[in-house]
C-alpha cells in the first residue's frame, strides 16, 4: 500500500465559506444564520489523487464531508483490499471521530483530485447536540450504511462472484447512474481494480466476468464508462444464489 499522505498543516486549510456549507445535504435544514454561527468550526482543503486522508488504525480526529472528487473507504483483510464504500460529493465519512474513541476501522483514499470539509470530532458532536435535526439525519444515514454493509458481508460470505459483481454494478447505478442510450451509465470512473475490491474478488476474475457479460449484451463500455444495457438480467444474476 502506498505511503499515506497525512493532513497538511493548519495554515494550508481555509475557513469554509457559507456557499460550501449550504451545498451539503446534511445541513439542508439549517438556516443561513445557523450555518454562519458554525462556520468557523469547519476547514476546507484540497486532497491530491491517491492521497490518504487517514489510515486504518489511525486515531479519529475529524468528521469529513466530501465537496468535490471521489474517495474510497477501504479495509485490508488477509492482504487484500476491500472497498467498503465509494464516497460521492455531499457524502460524509469518519463518523467515529464524533461517536467514540475507537480508531478508524478503514482507510480513506482519494480516487480523484478532491476537496473536503473537515470539523474536529468533538466539535461535530457538539453541533449535533445543538441541532437535533442534523443528529437525526446522521443516524438515518448510519442505519442505511449498516444495512448496506451487512448485505455485502452476507454476499461475500455466501455467494459466488457473479452475483456479487452484478449487485455491485446495480448499487453503483442506483447511487450515481444516469440514463444513456438504452441503458444506464455508471458515471463513477472505476478501474477494474476498484470493481474487484468492491466485489471482493480478483482483477482477473472481474475482467473475465465483464468480458462474458459484454459478449452477452448485458453491459458495454463507452468512453471509459460501464453502461448497464440489460438491467433485468443483471438483477436476475444478483438474486441468483442469494438465498
Coordinates of C-alpha atoms in Angstrom, one line a residue:
X1 CA 0.0 0.0 0.0
X2 CA 1.4 3.5 -0.8
X3 CA 2.7 5.7 1.9
X4 CA -0.2 7.7 3.3
X5 CA -0.4 11.4 2.8
X6 CA -1.1 13.0 6.1
X7 CA -3.2 16.0 6.7
X8 CA -1.4 19.2 5.7
X9 CA -0.5 21.9 8.3
X10 CA -3.3 24.1 9.6
X11 CA -2.2 27.1 7.5
X12 CA -2.9 25.0 4.4
X13 CA -6.6 24.9 5.4
X14 CA -9.1 27.6 4.7
X15 CA -12.1 28.6 6.7
X16 CA -15.2 27.1 5.0
X17 CA -17.4 29.5 3.1
X18 CA -21.2 29.7 3.5
X19 CA -21.9 28.5 -0.1
X20 CA -20.0 25.3 0.6
X21 CA -21.9 24.7 3.8
X22 CA -25.2 25.3 2.1
X23 CA -24.3 22.8 -0.6
X24 CA -24.1 19.9 1.9
X25 CA -27.3 17.8 2.2
X26 CA -26.6 17.1 5.8
X27 CA -27.1 20.8 6.7
X28 CA -30.1 21.4 4.4
X29 CA -32.4 22.0 7.4
X30 CA -30.2 24.7 8.9
X31 CA -30.8 28.4 8.3
X32 CA -28.1 30.8 6.9
X33 CA -27.8 32.3 10.4
X34 CA -27.2 28.9 11.9
X35 CA -24.7 28.0 9.3
X36 CA -22.9 31.3 9.8
X37 CA -22.7 30.7 13.6
X38 CA -21.0 27.3 13.0
X39 CA -18.8 28.3 10.0
X40 CA -15.6 28.9 12.0
X41 CA -15.6 25.2 13.1
X42 CA -15.1 23.9 9.6
X43 CA -12.0 23.9 7.4
X44 CA -11.8 23.2 3.7
X45 CA -8.8 21.7 2.0
X46 CA -7.8 20.1 -1.3
X47 CA -6.6 16.4 -1.4
X48 CA -4.4 15.1 -4.2
X49 CA -5.4 12.0 -6.2
X50 CA -4.0 8.9 -4.4
X51 CA -3.5 10.7 -1.1
X52 CA -4.8 9.2 2.2
X53 CA -7.0 11.3 4.4
X54 CA -6.4 8.8 7.2
X55 CA -5.3 5.2 7.6
X56 CA -7.0 2.2 9.1
X57 CA -6.0 2.2 12.8
X58 CA -5.3 5.9 13.0
X59 CA -6.9 7.7 16.0
X60 CA -10.0 9.6 14.9
X61 CA -9.7 13.3 14.7
X62 CA -12.1 14.8 12.2
X63 CA -15.6 14.3 10.7
X64 CA -15.2 14.8 7.0
X65 CA -17.6 15.8 4.2
X66 CA -16.6 15.4 0.5
X67 CA -17.3 18.5 -1.6
X68 CA -15.7 17.5 -4.8
X69 CA -14.0 14.5 -6.3
X70 CA -14.2 10.9 -5.1
X71 CA -12.9 8.9 -2.1
X72 CA -12.8 5.2 -1.4
X73 CA -13.1 3.7 2.1
X74 CA -11.0 0.6 2.1
X75 CA -10.1 -2.1 4.6
X76 CA -7.3 -4.6 4.3
X77 CA -8.2 -8.2 5.1
X78 CA -5.7 -11.1 4.7
X79 CA -3.5 -9.0 2.5
X80 CA -6.3 -7.9 0.2
X81 CA -8.0 -4.5 0.0
X82 CA -11.8 -4.4 0.1
X83 CA -13.6 -1.2 -0.7
X84 CA -16.4 -0.7 1.8
X85 CA -17.9 2.3 0.2
X86 CA -17.3 4.9 -2.5
X87 CA -17.9 8.4 -1.2
X88 CA -19.5 10.8 -3.6
X89 CA -19.7 14.7 -3.3
X90 CA -22.1 15.6 -0.5
X91 CA -21.4 12.3 1.5
X92 CA -19.7 12.3 4.9
X93 CA -17.3 9.8 6.5
X94 CA -15.1 9.4 9.5
X95 CA -18.0 9.3 11.9
X96 CA -16.0 7.5 14.6
X97 CA -14.5 10.9 15.3
X98 CA -17.8 12.2 16.6
X99 CA -19.2 9.0 18.2
X100 CA -16.3 7.5 20.2
X101 CA -12.6 6.9 20.7
X102 CA -12.2 3.8 18.6
X103 CA -9.5 4.0 15.9
X104 CA -10.6 4.3 12.3
X105 CA -11.8 0.9 11.0
X106 CA -10.8 1.7 7.4
X107 CA -8.6 3.9 5.3
X108 CA -9.8 6.8 3.2
X109 CA -8.1 7.5 -0.1
X110 CA -8.8 10.0 -2.8
X111 CA -9.6 8.4 -6.2
X112 CA -9.5 11.8 -7.9
X113 CA -8.4 15.3 -7.0
X114 CA -10.8 16.2 -4.2
X115 CA -11.9 18.9 -1.9
X116 CA -13.1 18.1 1.6
X117 CA -14.7 19.9 4.5
X118 CA -13.5 18.9 7.9
X119 CA -14.6 19.6 11.5
X120 CA -13.0 18.2 14.7
X121 CA -15.0 15.2 16.0
X122 CA -15.7 16.8 19.4
X123 CA -17.0 20.0 17.7
X124 CA -19.3 18.0 15.4
X125 CA -20.6 16.1 18.4
X126 CA -21.4 19.5 20.0
X127 CA -23.0 20.7 16.7
X128 CA -25.3 17.6 16.7
X129 CA -26.3 18.4 20.3
X130 CA -27.3 21.9 19.3
X131 CA -29.2 20.9 16.2
X132 CA -31.1 17.6 16.7
X133 CA -32.2 17.7 13.0
X134 CA -28.6 17.1 12.0
X135 CA -28.2 14.3 14.5
X136 CA -31.3 12.6 13.2
X137 CA -30.1 12.7 9.6
X138 CA -26.7 11.3 10.6
X139 CA -28.4 8.5 12.5
X140 CA -30.6 7.7 9.5
X141 CA -27.7 7.6 7.2
X142 CA -25.7 5.4 9.6
X143 CA -28.6 2.9 9.5
X144 CA -28.5 2.9 5.7
X145 CA -24.8 2.3 5.7
X146 CA -25.1 -0.5 8.2
X147 CA -27.8 -2.2 6.1
X148 CA -25.6 -1.9 3.0
X149 CA -22.5 -3.2 4.9
X150 CA -24.5 -6.2 6.3
X151 CA -25.8 -7.1 2.9
X152 CA -22.3 -7.0 1.3
X153 CA -20.9 -9.1 4.2
X154 CA -23.6 -11.7 3.6
X155 CA -22.9 -11.8 -0.1
X156 CA -19.1 -12.0 0.4
X157 CA -19.6 -15.0 2.8
X158 CA -22.3 -16.9 0.8
X159 CA -22.3 -16.0 -2.8
X160 CA -20.2 -16.8 -5.9
X161 CA -18.5 -13.9 -7.8
X162 CA -21.1 -13.2 -10.5
X163 CA -24.0 -12.4 -8.2
X164 CA -21.6 -10.2 -6.1
X165 CA -20.3 -8.3 -9.1
X166 CA -23.9 -7.9 -10.5
X167 CA -25.0 -6.5 -7.2
X168 CA -22.1 -4.1 -7.1
X169 CA -22.8 -2.7 -10.5
X170 CA -26.5 -2.3 -9.7
X171 CA -25.6 -0.5 -6.4
X172 CA -23.3 1.9 -8.3
X173 CA -26.1 2.5 -10.9
X174 CA -28.6 3.3 -8.1
X175 CA -26.2 5.8 -6.5
X176 CA -24.6 7.6 -9.4
X177 CA -26.0 6.1 -12.7
X178 CA -27.5 8.2 -15.5
X179 CA -29.7 7.3 -18.5
X180 CA -27.5 6.7 -21.5
X181 CA -28.7 5.3 -24.9
X182 CA -30.8 2.3 -23.9
X183 CA -29.0 1.8 -20.7
X184 CA -27.7 3.2 -17.5
X185 CA -24.1 4.6 -17.5
X186 CA -22.0 4.4 -14.3
X187 CA -20.8 8.0 -14.1
X188 CA -18.2 7.0 -11.4
X189 CA -14.9 6.3 -13.2
X190 CA -13.7 3.0 -11.9
X191 CA -10.7 0.8 -12.7
X192 CA -11.0 -3.0 -12.8
X193 CA -9.1 -3.0 -9.6
X194 CA -11.7 -0.8 -8.0
X195 CA -14.5 -3.1 -9.1
X196 CA -12.6 -6.1 -7.9
X197 CA -12.1 -4.5 -4.5
X198 CA -15.8 -3.5 -4.3
X199 CA -17.0 -7.1 -5.2
X200 CA -14.4 -8.8 -3.1
X201 CA -12.7 -10.7 -5.9
X202 CA -9.6 -10.6 -8.1
X203 CA -8.9 -8.3 -11.0
X204 CA -8.5 -11.3 -13.3
X205 CA -12.0 -12.6 -12.3
X206 CA -13.6 -9.2 -12.7
X207 CA -12.1 -8.8 -16.3
X208 CA -13.3 -12.4 -17.2
X209 CA -16.9 -11.8 -15.9
X210 CA -17.2 -8.4 -17.5
X211 CA -16.0 -9.8 -20.9
X212 CA -18.6 -12.6 -20.6
X213 CA -21.4 -10.1 -19.9
X214 CA -20.2 -7.8 -22.8
X215 CA -20.5 -10.7 -25.2
X216 CA -24.0 -11.5 -23.9
X217 CA -25.1 -7.9 -24.3
X218 CA -25.6 -7.3 -20.5
X219 CA -23.1 -4.4 -20.3
X220 CA -21.0 -2.4 -22.7
X221 CA -18.2 0.2 -22.3
X222 CA -18.4 3.7 -23.8
X223 CA -15.8 6.5 -23.3
X224 CA -14.3 4.6 -20.4
X225 CA -17.6 4.1 -18.5
X226 CA -19.5 0.9 -18.0
X227 CA -23.1 1.0 -19.3
X228 CA -25.7 -1.4 -18.0
X229 CA -27.6 -2.5 -21.1
X230 CA -29.8 -5.2 -19.6
X231 CA -30.7 -4.3 -16.1
X232 CA -33.3 -7.0 -15.7
X233 CA -30.8 -9.7 -16.5
X234 CA -28.2 -8.3 -14.1
X235 CA -30.9 -8.2 -11.4
X236 CA -31.6 -11.8 -12.0
X237 CA -27.9 -12.7 -11.7
X238 CA -27.6 -10.6 -8.5
X239 CA -30.5 -12.6 -6.9
X240 CA -29.2 -15.9 -8.0
X241 CA -27.9 -17.9 -5.1
X242 CA -28.7 -15.0 -2.8
X243 CA -30.9 -17.0 -0.5

